[in-house]
Amino acid sequence: MQYIDEYRDPEAARTLAREITRVVTRPWTIMEVCGGQTHAIVRFGLDELLPKTVTLVHGPGCPVCVTPLEIIDKAIAIAARPDVIFCSFGDMLRVPGSCQDLFSVKATGGDVRIVYSPLDALQLARQHPDKEVVFFAVGFETTAPANAMSVFQAKREGIKNFSLLVSHVIVPPAIEAILSSPDNKVQAFLAAGHVCAVMGYTEYEPLAKKYRVPIVVTGFEPLDILHGVLLCVKQLEEGRAVVENQYVRAVRREGNQPALIVMQDVFQVVHRKWRGVGEIPKSGLGLSKAYEAFDAEKRFDVVGVTANESPECISGLILRGVKKPKECSAFGTRCTPEHPLGATMVSSEGACAAYYRYRKPSSKPSSPNDSVGDPSCRATVCMDSPPVAAGNDDRKSDE
Ligand code: SF4
């Protein structure tokens, strides 16, 4: 298969769902780690195609959701300075900090700009030598190579007015934190294909072995996801626990070596706090010693800023697969995309936003006549509509 339509073919989806139903003999819980996969699952009703014994839970794979509150507060403090041009992908501007968001800073005169690449921010630094240009470097291993490249290039050119506010997170330590949690329910993982396209999947192999958990590197289209679920279920039923690669058209075991080389030069592994989850040891990337002069936290002295999350928001439990969005008492009432209490609602890829968009009682499927249609199927889904526009996002942080 070469084209997107082929990965959304309803008949092929029904065949995969039937095969999963045929194979499964008992209940299993599988977590998809990526927010893009969560969105596809909810949008296309893939979870409702599955037998009731297979439960999909949503992991901490939305970069906007997991960016910690205090980093947003630090971004706001830096962006409010008159000498700064603050650059970010569009989806970060609406994420609430403790008191306001980056849009509010822009509305009150801050020079906050949406860019499509960190190299655009570097270009602004070249064009405005009288200003400090700061790029908000968030996301998973997917965005890290381009962000690393911008700093590498700035150092090579001797550009002094460019820096990164870094809040990168990495996936394997988060998987380990979920698996070692006493309330863990997850028995298998769909690992995010784009992360593995950069990193490969050798880091997942010791996790699969240590925790006896199948991990299937999976793509983002409906058939990818259903195929990933099938591979997980087969392993679980057969008592196997290895890493398998469903996304062979994009992922190699060793990853993208040129990207890894620049990442390893510019970044080092650091402890990182995840919004809603707390600190996970060695779960982030920060600038390495050789590039610390480009660290905006140090340049603008915001290292000590701290913040407390709303006690009402249960996004931490949602991000660990312990609860689902509709189990939150604020869902759809006190918390909506227009007035989010937590980042899993503000981000268009967040689990709460996906459920709000597609699973509100008043929500209608994209095309009611396009049910995938197996009589045993609980879904009413359409796989023919074009990809969802990402809310008001101009550029996603991790795609
Ligand atoms: S519905 Fe809102 S308050 Fe509840 S978990 Fe989701 S983001 Fe948090």
mmCIF file of C-alpha atoms and ligand atoms in Angstrom:
data_model
loop_
_atom_site.group_PDB
_atom_site.id
_atom_site.type_symbol
_atom_site.label_atom_id
_atom_site.label_comp_id
_atom_site.label_asym_id
_atom_site.label_seq_id
_atom_site.Cartn_x
_atom_site.Cartn_y
_atom_site.Cartn_z
ATOM 1 C CA MET A 1 0.000 0.000 0.000
ATOM 2 C CA GLN A 2 1.327 3.434 -0.886
ATOM 3 C CA TYR A 3 -1.471 5.949 -0.349
ATOM 4 C CA ILE A 4 -3.377 7.219 2.675
ATOM 5 C CA ASP A 5 -6.784 6.068 1.388
ATOM 6 C CA GLU A 6 -5.553 2.501 1.382
ATOM 7 C CA TYR A 7 -4.770 2.777 5.090
ATOM 8 C CA ARG A 8 -8.365 3.908 5.743
ATOM 9 C CA ASP A 9 -10.136 1.206 3.762
ATOM 10 C CA PRO A 10 -13.267 0.213 5.744
ATOM 11 C CA GLU A 11 -13.356 -3.371 4.470
ATOM 12 C CA ALA A 12 -9.731 -3.946 5.429
ATOM 13 C CA ALA A 13 -10.490 -2.416 8.838
ATOM 14 C CA ARG A 14 -13.395 -4.812 9.315
ATOM 15 C CA THR A 15 -11.165 -7.741 8.375
ATOM 16 C CA LEU A 16 -8.546 -6.723 10.949
ATOM 17 C CA ALA A 17 -11.207 -6.181 13.620
ATOM 18 C CA ARG A 18 -12.629 -9.651 12.909
ATOM 19 C CA GLU A 19 -9.166 -11.174 13.150
ATOM 20 C CA ILE A 20 -8.595 -9.487 16.522
ATOM 21 C CA THR A 21 -11.967 -10.811 17.689
ATOM 22 C CA ARG A 22 -11.024 -14.313 16.500
ATOM 23 C CA VAL A 23 -7.662 -14.290 18.269
ATOM 24 C CA VAL A 24 -8.625 -12.802 21.622
ATOM 25 C CA THR A 25 -9.707 -15.132 24.436
ATOM 26 C CA ARG A 26 -9.568 -12.871 27.513
ATOM 27 C CA PRO A 27 -9.364 -9.198 28.534
ATOM 28 C CA TRP A 28 -6.313 -7.151 27.572
ATOM 29 C CA THR A 29 -5.404 -3.493 28.070
ATOM 30 C CA ILE A 30 -3.201 -1.837 25.463
ATOM 31 C CA MET A 31 -1.840 1.712 25.600
ATOM 32 C CA GLU A 32 -1.136 3.847 22.548
ATOM 33 C CA VAL A 33 1.618 6.262 23.492
ATOM 34 C CA CYS A 34 1.125 8.937 20.843
ATOM 35 C CA GLY A 35 -1.459 11.726 20.885
ATOM 36 C CA GLY A 36 -1.797 11.406 17.104
ATOM 37 C CA GLN A 37 -2.765 7.768 17.513
ATOM 38 C CA THR A 38 -5.217 8.698 20.291
ATOM 39 C CA HIS A 39 -6.832 11.212 17.973
ATOM 40 C CA ALA A 40 -7.135 8.657 15.142
ATOM 41 C CA ILE A 41 -8.583 6.029 17.513
ATOM 42 C CA VAL A 42 -11.261 8.362 18.836
ATOM 43 C CA ARG A 43 -11.977 10.055 15.522
ATOM 44 C CA PHE A 44 -12.445 6.827 13.563
ATOM 45 C CA GLY A 45 -14.027 4.912 16.444
ATOM 46 C CA LEU A 46 -11.340 2.239 16.256
ATOM 47 C CA ASP A 47 -11.720 1.358 19.928
ATOM 48 C CA GLU A 48 -15.416 0.697 19.297
ATOM 49 C CA LEU A 49 -14.573 -1.696 16.478
ATOM 50 C CA LEU A 50 -12.659 -3.909 18.873
ATOM 51 C CA PRO A 51 -14.135 -6.716 20.942
ATOM 52 C CA LYS A 52 -15.089 -5.554 24.441
ATOM 53 C CA THR A 53 -12.254 -7.622 25.861
ATOM 54 C CA VAL A 54 -9.661 -5.333 24.277
ATOM 55 C CA THR A 55 -9.385 -1.942 26.006
ATOM 56 C CA LEU A 56 -7.306 0.877 24.576
ATOM 57 C CA VAL A 57 -6.007 3.468 27.043
ATOM 58 C CA HIS A 58 -4.280 6.695 26.121
ATOM 59 C CA GLY A 59 -0.711 7.417 27.093
ATOM 60 C CA PRO A 60 1.470 10.463 27.722
ATOM 61 C CA GLY A 61 2.272 11.024 24.055
ATOM 62 C CA CYS A 62 0.934 14.508 23.417
ATOM 63 C CA PRO A 63 3.850 16.935 23.673
ATOM 64 C CA VAL A 64 1.651 19.894 24.522
ATOM 65 C CA CYS A 65 -0.134 17.950 27.269
ATOM 66 C CA VAL A 66 3.003 16.913 29.081
ATOM 67 C CA THR A 67 4.908 20.198 28.903
ATOM 68 C CA PRO A 68 5.131 21.202 32.573
ATOM 69 C CA LEU A 69 3.260 24.185 33.931
ATOM 70 C CA GLU A 70 6.371 25.949 35.158
ATOM 71 C CA ILE A 71 7.951 25.808 31.700
ATOM 72 C CA ILE A 72 4.875 27.641 30.366
ATOM 73 C CA ASP A 73 5.316 30.187 33.168
ATOM 74 C CA LYS A 74 8.989 30.539 32.243
ATOM 75 C CA ALA A 75 8.055 31.010 28.586
ATOM 76 C CA ILE A 76 5.575 33.717 29.578
ATOM 77 C CA ALA A 77 8.159 35.498 31.749
ATOM 78 C CA ILE A 78 10.709 35.494 28.932
ATOM 79 C CA ALA A 79 8.193 36.442 26.210
ATOM 80 C CA ALA A 80 7.018 39.458 28.217
ATOM 81 C CA ARG A 81 10.476 41.048 28.111
ATOM 82 C CA PRO A 82 10.734 44.031 25.742
ATOM 83 C CA ASP A 83 14.073 42.869 24.332
ATOM 84 C CA VAL A 84 12.783 39.411 23.311
ATOM 85 C CA ILE A 85 11.212 37.926 20.191
ATOM 86 C CA PHE A 86 9.669 34.699 21.488
ATOM 87 C CA CYS A 87 9.063 32.012 18.847
ATOM 88 C CA SER A 88 6.923 28.907 19.169
ATOM 89 C CA PHE A 89 4.812 26.467 17.224
ATOM 90 C CA GLY A 90 1.194 27.650 17.279
ATOM 91 C CA ASP A 91 -0.203 24.929 19.516
ATOM 92 C CA MET A 92 1.799 26.113 22.525
ATOM 93 C CA LEU A 93 0.309 29.610 22.575
ATOM 94 C CA ARG A 94 -3.034 28.550 24.070
ATOM 95 C CA VAL A 95 -1.612 26.266 26.732
ATOM 96 C CA PRO A 96 -2.476 27.800 30.097
ATOM 97 C CA GLY A 97 0.273 28.622 32.548
ATOM 98 C CA SER A 98 -0.480 29.384 36.180
ATOM 99 C CA CYS A 99 -2.172 32.713 35.368
ATOM 100 C CA GLN A 100 -2.118 33.329 31.629
ATOM 101 C CA ASP A 101 -0.924 31.968 28.285
ATOM 102 C CA LEU A 102 1.398 33.155 25.536
ATOM 103 C CA PHE A 103 -1.534 34.592 23.549
ATOM 104 C CA SER A 104 -2.213 36.922 26.498
ATOM 105 C CA VAL A 105 1.400 38.069 26.392
ATOM 106 C CA LYS A 106 1.066 38.735 22.669
ATOM 107 C CA ALA A 107 -2.205 40.593 23.218
ATOM 108 C CA THR A 108 -0.559 42.892 25.736
ATOM 109 C CA GLY A 109 2.321 43.803 23.423
ATOM 110 C CA GLY A 110 4.820 40.957 23.768
ATOM 111 C CA ASP A 111 6.613 40.023 20.540
ATOM 112 C CA VAL A 112 5.406 36.413 20.347
ATOM 113 C CA ARG A 113 5.656 34.844 16.923
ATOM 114 C CA ILE A 114 4.455 31.547 15.466
ATOM 115 C CA VAL A 115 7.114 29.845 13.383
ATOM 116 C CA TYR A 116 7.082 26.660 11.360
ATOM 117 C CA SER A 117 10.621 25.559 12.143
ATOM 118 C CA PRO A 118 13.369 26.393 14.646
ATOM 119 C CA LEU A 119 15.411 27.441 11.624
ATOM 120 C CA ASP A 120 12.832 30.219 11.025
ATOM 121 C CA ALA A 121 13.582 31.442 14.551
ATOM 122 C CA LEU A 122 17.301 31.342 13.806
ATOM 123 C CA GLN A 123 16.671 33.429 10.702
ATOM 124 C CA LEU A 124 14.868 36.010 12.867
ATOM 125 C CA ALA A 125 17.961 36.134 15.082
ATOM 126 C CA ARG A 126 20.078 36.930 12.036
ATOM 127 C CA GLN A 127 17.611 39.635 10.956
ATOM 128 C CA HIS A 128 17.254 41.247 14.406
ATOM 129 C CA PRO A 129 20.708 41.411 16.003
ATOM 130 C CA ASP A 130 19.396 44.039 18.451
ATOM 131 C CA LYS A 131 16.859 41.533 19.900
ATOM 132 C CA GLU A 132 17.125 38.277 21.805
ATOM 133 C CA VAL A 133 15.345 35.537 19.822
ATOM 134 C CA VAL A 134 14.130 32.586 21.886
ATOM 135 C CA PHE A 135 12.662 29.378 20.463
ATOM 136 C CA PHE A 136 10.373 27.213 22.601
ATOM 137 C CA ALA A 137 11.837 23.728 22.084
ATOM 138 C CA VAL A 138 9.218 21.244 23.279
ATOM 139 C CA GLY A 139 8.135 17.789 22.218
ATOM 140 C CA PHE A 140 9.453 14.271 21.970
ATOM 141 C CA GLU A 141 12.392 12.770 20.119
ATOM 142 C CA THR A 142 10.604 13.710 16.897
ATOM 143 C CA THR A 143 11.231 17.451 17.076
ATOM 144 C CA ALA A 144 14.566 17.243 18.886
ATOM 145 C CA PRO A 145 16.794 16.783 15.785
ATOM 146 C CA ALA A 146 15.607 20.002 14.082
ATOM 147 C CA ASN A 147 15.900 21.936 17.340
ATOM 148 C CA ALA A 148 19.382 20.539 17.864
ATOM 149 C CA MET A 149 20.289 21.554 14.322
ATOM 150 C CA SER A 150 19.252 25.171 14.949
ATOM 151 C CA VAL A 151 21.608 25.479 17.919
ATOM 152 C CA PHE A 152 24.377 23.639 16.117
ATOM 153 C CA GLN A 153 24.034 26.124 13.250
ATOM 154 C CA ALA A 154 23.868 29.153 15.594
ATOM 155 C CA LYS A 155 27.098 28.086 17.271
ATOM 156 C CA ARG A 156 28.802 27.494 13.966
ATOM 157 C CA GLU A 157 27.824 30.988 12.730
ATOM 158 C CA GLY A 158 28.682 32.665 16.031
ATOM 159 C CA ILE A 159 25.120 33.945 16.515
ATOM 160 C CA LYS A 160 24.883 35.241 20.082
ATOM 161 C CA ASN A 161 21.276 36.482 20.276
ATOM 162 C CA PHE A 162 19.602 33.079 19.817
ATOM 163 C CA SER A 163 18.620 30.609 22.531
ATOM 164 C CA LEU A 164 16.284 27.690 23.224
ATOM 165 C CA LEU A 165 13.837 27.267 26.089
ATOM 166 C CA VAL A 166 14.114 23.479 26.191
ATOM 167 C CA SER A 167 11.464 21.107 27.512
ATOM 168 C CA HIS A 168 12.055 17.964 25.489
ATOM 169 C CA VAL A 169 10.808 14.651 26.837
ATOM 170 C CA ILE A 170 11.709 11.135 25.757
ATOM 171 C CA VAL A 171 9.413 8.142 25.596
ATOM 172 C CA PRO A 172 11.140 5.009 27.014
ATOM 173 C CA PRO A 173 11.501 6.349 30.601
ATOM 174 C CA ALA A 174 7.787 7.288 30.568
ATOM 175 C CA ILE A 175 6.882 3.742 29.523
ATOM 176 C CA GLU A 176 9.053 2.420 32.347
ATOM 177 C CA ALA A 177 7.384 4.795 34.839
ATOM 178 C CA ILE A 178 3.946 3.544 33.779
ATOM 179 C CA LEU A 179 4.980 -0.103 34.006
ATOM 180 C CA SER A 180 6.540 0.298 37.441
ATOM 181 C CA SER A 181 3.557 2.183 38.876
ATOM 182 C CA PRO A 182 1.532 0.137 41.422
ATOM 183 C CA ASP A 183 -1.759 1.038 39.708
ATOM 184 C CA ASN A 184 -0.561 0.093 36.247
ATOM 185 C CA LYS A 185 -3.146 -1.636 34.028
ATOM 186 C CA VAL A 186 -1.220 -1.610 30.760
ATOM 187 C CA GLN A 187 -0.238 -4.991 29.321
ATOM 188 C CA ALA A 188 1.073 -3.956 25.893
ATOM 189 C CA PHE A 189 2.077 -0.779 24.075
ATOM 190 C CA LEU A 190 1.670 0.685 20.628
ATOM 191 C CA ALA A 191 4.920 2.669 20.350
ATOM 192 C CA ALA A 192 4.772 5.854 18.272
ATOM 193 C CA GLY A 193 6.083 5.302 14.769
ATOM 194 C CA HIS A 194 7.486 8.801 14.234
ATOM 195 C CA VAL A 195 9.515 8.688 17.468
ATOM 196 C CA CYS A 196 10.975 5.340 16.406
ATOM 197 C CA ALA A 197 11.679 6.686 12.908
ATOM 198 C CA VAL A 198 14.225 8.955 14.620
ATOM 199 C CA MET A 199 15.393 6.800 17.519
ATOM 200 C CA GLY A 200 14.929 3.276 16.203
ATOM 201 C CA TYR A 201 13.596 0.779 18.716
ATOM 202 C CA THR A 202 16.588 -0.778 20.427
ATOM 203 C CA GLU A 203 15.763 1.201 23.608
ATOM 204 C CA TYR A 204 12.409 -0.588 23.810
ATOM 205 C CA GLU A 205 13.858 -4.078 23.718
ATOM 206 C CA PRO A 206 15.147 -4.172 27.334
ATOM 207 C CA LEU A 207 11.762 -2.789 28.508
ATOM 208 C CA ALA A 208 9.826 -5.526 26.707
ATOM 209 C CA LYS A 209 12.103 -8.120 28.256
ATOM 210 C CA LYS A 210 12.236 -6.695 31.800
ATOM 211 C CA TYR A 211 8.485 -6.118 32.169
ATOM 212 C CA ARG A 212 7.334 -9.002 29.922
ATOM 213 C CA VAL A 213 5.310 -6.535 27.855
ATOM 214 C CA PRO A 214 4.770 -6.603 24.086
ATOM 215 C CA ILE A 215 5.701 -3.322 22.365
ATOM 216 C CA VAL A 216 4.645 -2.835 18.749
ATOM 217 C CA VAL A 217 6.024 0.131 16.795
ATOM 218 C CA THR A 218 2.906 1.406 15.047
ATOM 219 C CA GLY A 219 1.892 4.003 12.459
ATOM 220 C CA PHE A 220 -0.961 6.487 12.614
ATOM 221 C CA GLU A 221 -3.585 5.489 10.069
ATOM 222 C CA PRO A 222 -6.576 3.328 11.051
ATOM 223 C CA LEU A 223 -5.202 0.148 9.486
ATOM 224 C CA ASP A 224 -1.787 0.737 11.076
ATOM 225 C CA ILE A 225 -3.384 1.013 14.493
ATOM 226 C CA LEU A 226 -5.662 -1.996 14.091
ATOM 227 C CA HIS A 227 -2.727 -4.028 12.773
ATOM 228 C CA GLY A 228 -0.644 -2.873 15.774
ATOM 229 C CA VAL A 229 -3.426 -3.978 18.125
ATOM 230 C CA LEU A 230 -3.606 -7.360 16.375
ATOM 231 C CA LEU A 231 0.151 -7.887 16.765
ATOM 232 C CA CYS A 232 -0.101 -6.955 20.466
ATOM 233 C CA VAL A 233 -3.044 -9.282 21.059
ATOM 234 C CA LYS A 234 -1.309 -12.180 19.302
ATOM 235 C CA GLN A 235 1.772 -11.734 21.500
ATOM 236 C CA LEU A 236 -0.327 -11.480 24.648
ATOM 237 C CA GLU A 237 -2.347 -14.577 23.786
ATOM 238 C CA GLU A 238 0.814 -16.523 22.941
ATOM 239 C CA GLY A 239 2.654 -15.372 26.073
ATOM 240 C CA ARG A 240 5.360 -13.584 24.076
ATOM 241 C CA ALA A 241 6.796 -10.146 24.894
ATOM 242 C CA VAL A 242 9.062 -8.679 22.241
ATOM 243 C CA VAL A 243 9.345 -5.518 20.173
ATOM 244 C CA GLU A 244 7.736 -5.807 16.742
ATOM 245 C CA ASN A 245 7.740 -3.241 13.965
ATOM 246 C CA GLN A 246 4.359 -2.697 12.321
ATOM 247 C CA TYR A 247 5.546 0.566 10.709
ATOM 248 C CA VAL A 248 8.200 -0.947 8.447
ATOM 249 C CA ARG A 249 7.601 1.637 5.745
ATOM 250 C CA ALA A 250 9.123 4.342 7.976
ATOM 251 C CA VAL A 251 11.051 2.754 10.854
ATOM 252 C CA ARG A 252 14.355 0.916 10.994
ATOM 253 C CA ARG A 253 15.658 -0.739 14.134
ATOM 254 C CA GLU A 254 18.713 1.548 14.260
ATOM 255 C CA GLY A 255 16.717 4.751 13.591
ATOM 256 C CA ASN A 256 17.966 7.797 11.723
ATOM 257 C CA GLN A 257 21.708 7.924 12.392
ATOM 258 C CA PRO A 258 22.456 11.500 11.133
ATOM 259 C CA ALA A 259 19.615 12.832 13.325
ATOM 260 C CA LEU A 260 20.887 10.876 16.324
ATOM 261 C CA ILE A 261 24.424 12.210 15.900
ATOM 262 C CA VAL A 262 23.362 15.871 16.013
ATOM 263 C CA MET A 263 20.961 15.197 18.918
ATOM 264 C CA GLN A 264 23.662 13.474 20.949
ATOM 265 C CA ASP A 265 26.056 16.369 20.317
ATOM 266 C CA VAL A 266 23.642 19.150 21.315
ATOM 267 C CA PHE A 267 21.521 17.493 24.006
ATOM 268 C CA GLN A 268 22.084 15.392 27.092
ATOM 269 C CA VAL A 269 19.627 13.278 29.080
ATOM 270 C CA VAL A 270 18.230 15.104 32.135
ATOM 271 C CA HIS A 271 15.525 14.536 34.756
ATOM 272 C CA ARG A 272 12.272 16.083 33.532
ATOM 273 C CA LYS A 273 8.916 16.905 35.071
ATOM 274 C CA TRP A 274 5.865 15.859 32.998
ATOM 275 C CA ARG A 275 2.681 17.843 33.393
ATOM 276 C CA GLY A 276 0.157 15.833 35.345
ATOM 277 C CA VAL A 277 2.638 13.051 36.007
ATOM 278 C CA GLY A 278 5.503 14.604 37.976
ATOM 279 C CA GLU A 279 9.215 14.145 37.602
ATOM 280 C CA ILE A 280 10.448 11.066 35.761
ATOM 281 C CA PRO A 281 14.190 10.414 36.141
ATOM 282 C CA LYS A 282 16.267 10.711 32.968
ATOM 283 C CA SER A 283 13.164 11.386 30.879
ATOM 284 C CA GLY A 284 14.130 14.623 29.173
ATOM 285 C CA LEU A 285 16.699 16.296 27.000
ATOM 286 C CA GLY A 286 18.532 19.464 28.006
ATOM 287 C CA LEU A 287 21.348 21.316 26.297
ATOM 288 C CA SER A 288 24.731 19.676 26.719
ATOM 289 C CA LYS A 289 27.683 21.457 28.327
ATOM 290 C CA ALA A 290 29.039 22.444 24.921
ATOM 291 C CA TYR A 291 25.803 24.328 24.105
ATOM 292 C CA GLU A 292 24.746 25.679 27.513
ATOM 293 C CA ALA A 293 25.367 29.249 26.334
ATOM 294 C CA PHE A 294 22.190 28.805 24.249
ATOM 295 C CA ASP A 295 20.052 27.882 27.271
ATOM 296 C CA ALA A 296 17.303 30.521 27.634
ATOM 297 C CA GLU A 297 16.510 29.428 31.216
ATOM 298 C CA LYS A 298 19.992 30.455 32.284
ATOM 299 C CA ARG A 299 20.250 33.467 29.993
ATOM 300 C CA PHE A 300 17.052 35.001 31.398
ATOM 301 C CA ASP A 301 17.441 33.651 34.922
ATOM 302 C CA VAL A 302 14.124 31.780 35.184
ATOM 303 C CA VAL A 303 15.630 28.520 36.449
ATOM 304 C CA GLY A 304 13.900 28.757 39.848
ATOM 305 C CA VAL A 305 10.318 29.370 38.656
ATOM 306 C CA THR A 306 7.883 26.763 40.070
ATOM 307 C CA ALA A 307 4.114 26.233 39.723
ATOM 308 C CA ASN A 308 1.324 24.062 41.108
ATOM 309 C CA GLU A 309 -1.209 22.244 38.944
ATOM 310 C CA SER A 310 -4.983 22.409 39.401
ATOM 311 C CA PRO A 311 -6.099 19.805 41.963
ATOM 312 C CA GLU A 312 -9.334 19.284 39.992
ATOM 313 C CA CYS A 313 -7.653 18.054 36.811
ATOM 314 C CA ILE A 314 -7.018 14.295 36.646
ATOM 315 C CA SER A 315 -4.950 14.447 33.477
ATOM 316 C CA GLY A 316 -2.107 12.672 35.271
ATOM 317 C CA LEU A 317 -4.299 9.592 35.707
ATOM 318 C CA ILE A 318 -5.448 9.860 32.095
ATOM 319 C CA LEU A 319 -1.881 10.146 30.812
ATOM 320 C CA ARG A 320 -0.940 6.989 32.734
ATOM 321 C CA GLY A 321 -3.907 5.026 31.384
ATOM 322 C CA VAL A 322 -5.574 4.722 34.785
ATOM 323 C CA LYS A 323 -8.678 6.779 33.884
ATOM 324 C CA LYS A 324 -10.452 7.996 30.759
ATOM 325 C CA PRO A 325 -11.502 11.619 30.089
ATOM 326 C CA LYS A 326 -15.197 11.066 30.781
ATOM 327 C CA GLU A 327 -14.329 9.914 34.289
ATOM 328 C CA CYS A 328 -13.276 13.485 35.095
ATOM 329 C CA SER A 329 -16.113 15.384 36.788
ATOM 330 C CA ALA A 330 -15.118 18.587 34.986
ATOM 331 C CA PHE A 331 -15.185 17.038 31.492
ATOM 332 C CA GLY A 332 -17.356 19.037 29.105
ATOM 333 C CA THR A 333 -18.736 21.262 31.860
ATOM 334 C CA ARG A 334 -16.166 23.253 33.767
ATOM 335 C CA CYS A 335 -13.462 22.075 31.349
ATOM 336 C CA THR A 336 -13.855 22.570 27.584
ATOM 337 C CA PRO A 337 -11.411 23.432 24.761
ATOM 338 C CA GLU A 338 -12.532 27.058 25.072
ATOM 339 C CA HIS A 339 -11.958 27.073 28.834
ATOM 340 C CA PRO A 340 -9.509 24.250 29.557
ATOM 341 C CA LEU A 341 -8.526 23.363 33.095
ATOM 342 C CA GLY A 342 -5.732 21.078 31.963
ATOM 343 C CA ALA A 343 -3.471 20.611 28.977
ATOM 344 C CA THR A 344 -5.096 17.339 27.863
ATOM 345 C CA MET A 345 -8.082 19.514 26.945
ATOM 346 C CA VAL A 346 -6.226 22.474 25.472
ATOM 347 C CA SER A 347 -4.144 20.484 23.044
ATOM 348 C CA SER A 348 -6.022 19.257 19.984
ATOM 349 C CA GLU A 349 -4.139 15.957 20.314
ATOM 350 C CA GLY A 350 -4.918 15.618 24.002
ATOM 351 C CA ALA A 351 -7.170 12.752 25.044
ATOM 352 C CA CYS A 352 -9.741 15.049 26.691
ATOM 353 C CA ALA A 353 -9.956 17.262 23.585
ATOM 354 C CA ALA A 354 -10.344 14.213 21.338
ATOM 355 C CA TYR A 355 -13.197 12.840 23.475
ATOM 356 C CA TYR A 356 -14.790 16.302 23.651
ATOM 357 C CA ARG A 357 -14.664 16.627 19.889
ATOM 358 C CA TYR A 358 -15.867 13.146 18.945
ATOM 359 C CA ARG A 359 -17.583 11.651 22.005
ATOM 360 C CA LYS A 360 -19.772 14.376 23.442
ATOM 361 C CA PRO A 361 -23.411 13.201 23.593
ATOM 362 C CA SER A 362 -24.277 15.774 20.929
ATOM 363 C CA SER A 363 -21.377 14.826 18.646
ATOM 364 C CA LYS A 364 -22.235 13.344 15.320
ATOM 365 C CA PRO A 365 -19.941 11.048 13.358
ATOM 366 C CA SER A 366 -18.389 12.539 10.248
ATOM 367 C CA SER A 367 -20.712 10.591 8.002
ATOM 368 C CA PRO A 368 -23.488 8.578 9.653
ATOM 369 C CA ASN A 369 -23.893 6.379 6.591
ATOM 370 C CA ASP A 370 -20.313 5.248 6.698
ATOM 371 C CA SER A 371 -20.484 2.851 9.589
ATOM 372 C CA VAL A 372 -17.808 0.234 9.260
ATOM 373 C CA GLY A 373 -20.807 -1.926 9.736
ATOM 374 C CA ASP A 374 -19.981 -5.346 11.169
ATOM 375 C CA PRO A 375 -23.131 -6.366 13.102
ATOM 376 C CA SER A 376 -21.017 -7.115 16.158
ATOM 377 C CA CYS A 377 -19.275 -3.786 15.861
ATOM 378 C CA ARG A 378 -20.130 -0.989 18.279
ATOM 379 C CA ALA A 379 -18.688 1.736 16.039
ATOM 380 C CA THR A 380 -20.212 4.228 13.688
ATOM 381 C CA VAL A 381 -17.171 5.467 11.885
ATOM 382 C CA CYS A 382 -16.123 7.148 8.718
ATOM 383 C CA MET A 383 -12.712 6.653 7.274
ATOM 384 C CA ASP A 384 -13.243 8.769 4.200
ATOM 385 C CA SER A 385 -13.059 12.310 5.499
ATOM 386 C CA PRO A 386 -9.838 14.314 5.168
ATOM 387 C CA PRO A 387 -7.378 14.613 8.039
ATOM 388 C CA VAL A 388 -8.543 16.721 10.935
ATOM 389 C CA ALA A 389 -7.306 20.267 10.959
ATOM 390 C CA ALA A 390 -5.366 20.576 14.160
ATOM 391 C CA GLY A 391 -7.642 22.991 15.979
ATOM 392 C CA ASN A 392 -6.188 26.428 15.589
ATOM 393 C CA ASP A 393 -2.698 25.048 15.388
ATOM 394 C CA ASP A 394 -0.431 26.493 12.805
ATOM 395 C CA ARG A 395 2.186 23.840 13.317
ATOM 396 C CA LYS A 396 2.161 20.903 15.658
ATOM 397 C CA SER A 397 4.946 20.518 18.161
ATOM 398 C CA ASP A 398 5.652 16.918 17.479
ATOM 399 C CA GLU A 399 4.686 15.887 14.031
HETATM 400 S S1 SF4 B 1 -11.469 17.170 31.390
HETATM 401 FE FE1 SF4 B 1 -10.159 18.954 31.859
HETATM 402 S S2 SF4 B 1 -9.945 18.923 34.089
HETATM 403 FE FE2 SF4 B 1 -10.639 16.888 33.470
HETATM 404 S S3 SF4 B 1 -8.763 15.703 33.154
HETATM 405 FE FE3 SF4 B 1 -9.309 16.548 31.165
HETATM 406 S S4 SF4 B 1 -8.112 18.457 31.073
HETATM 407 FE FE4 SF4 B 1 -8.144 17.852 33.236
#
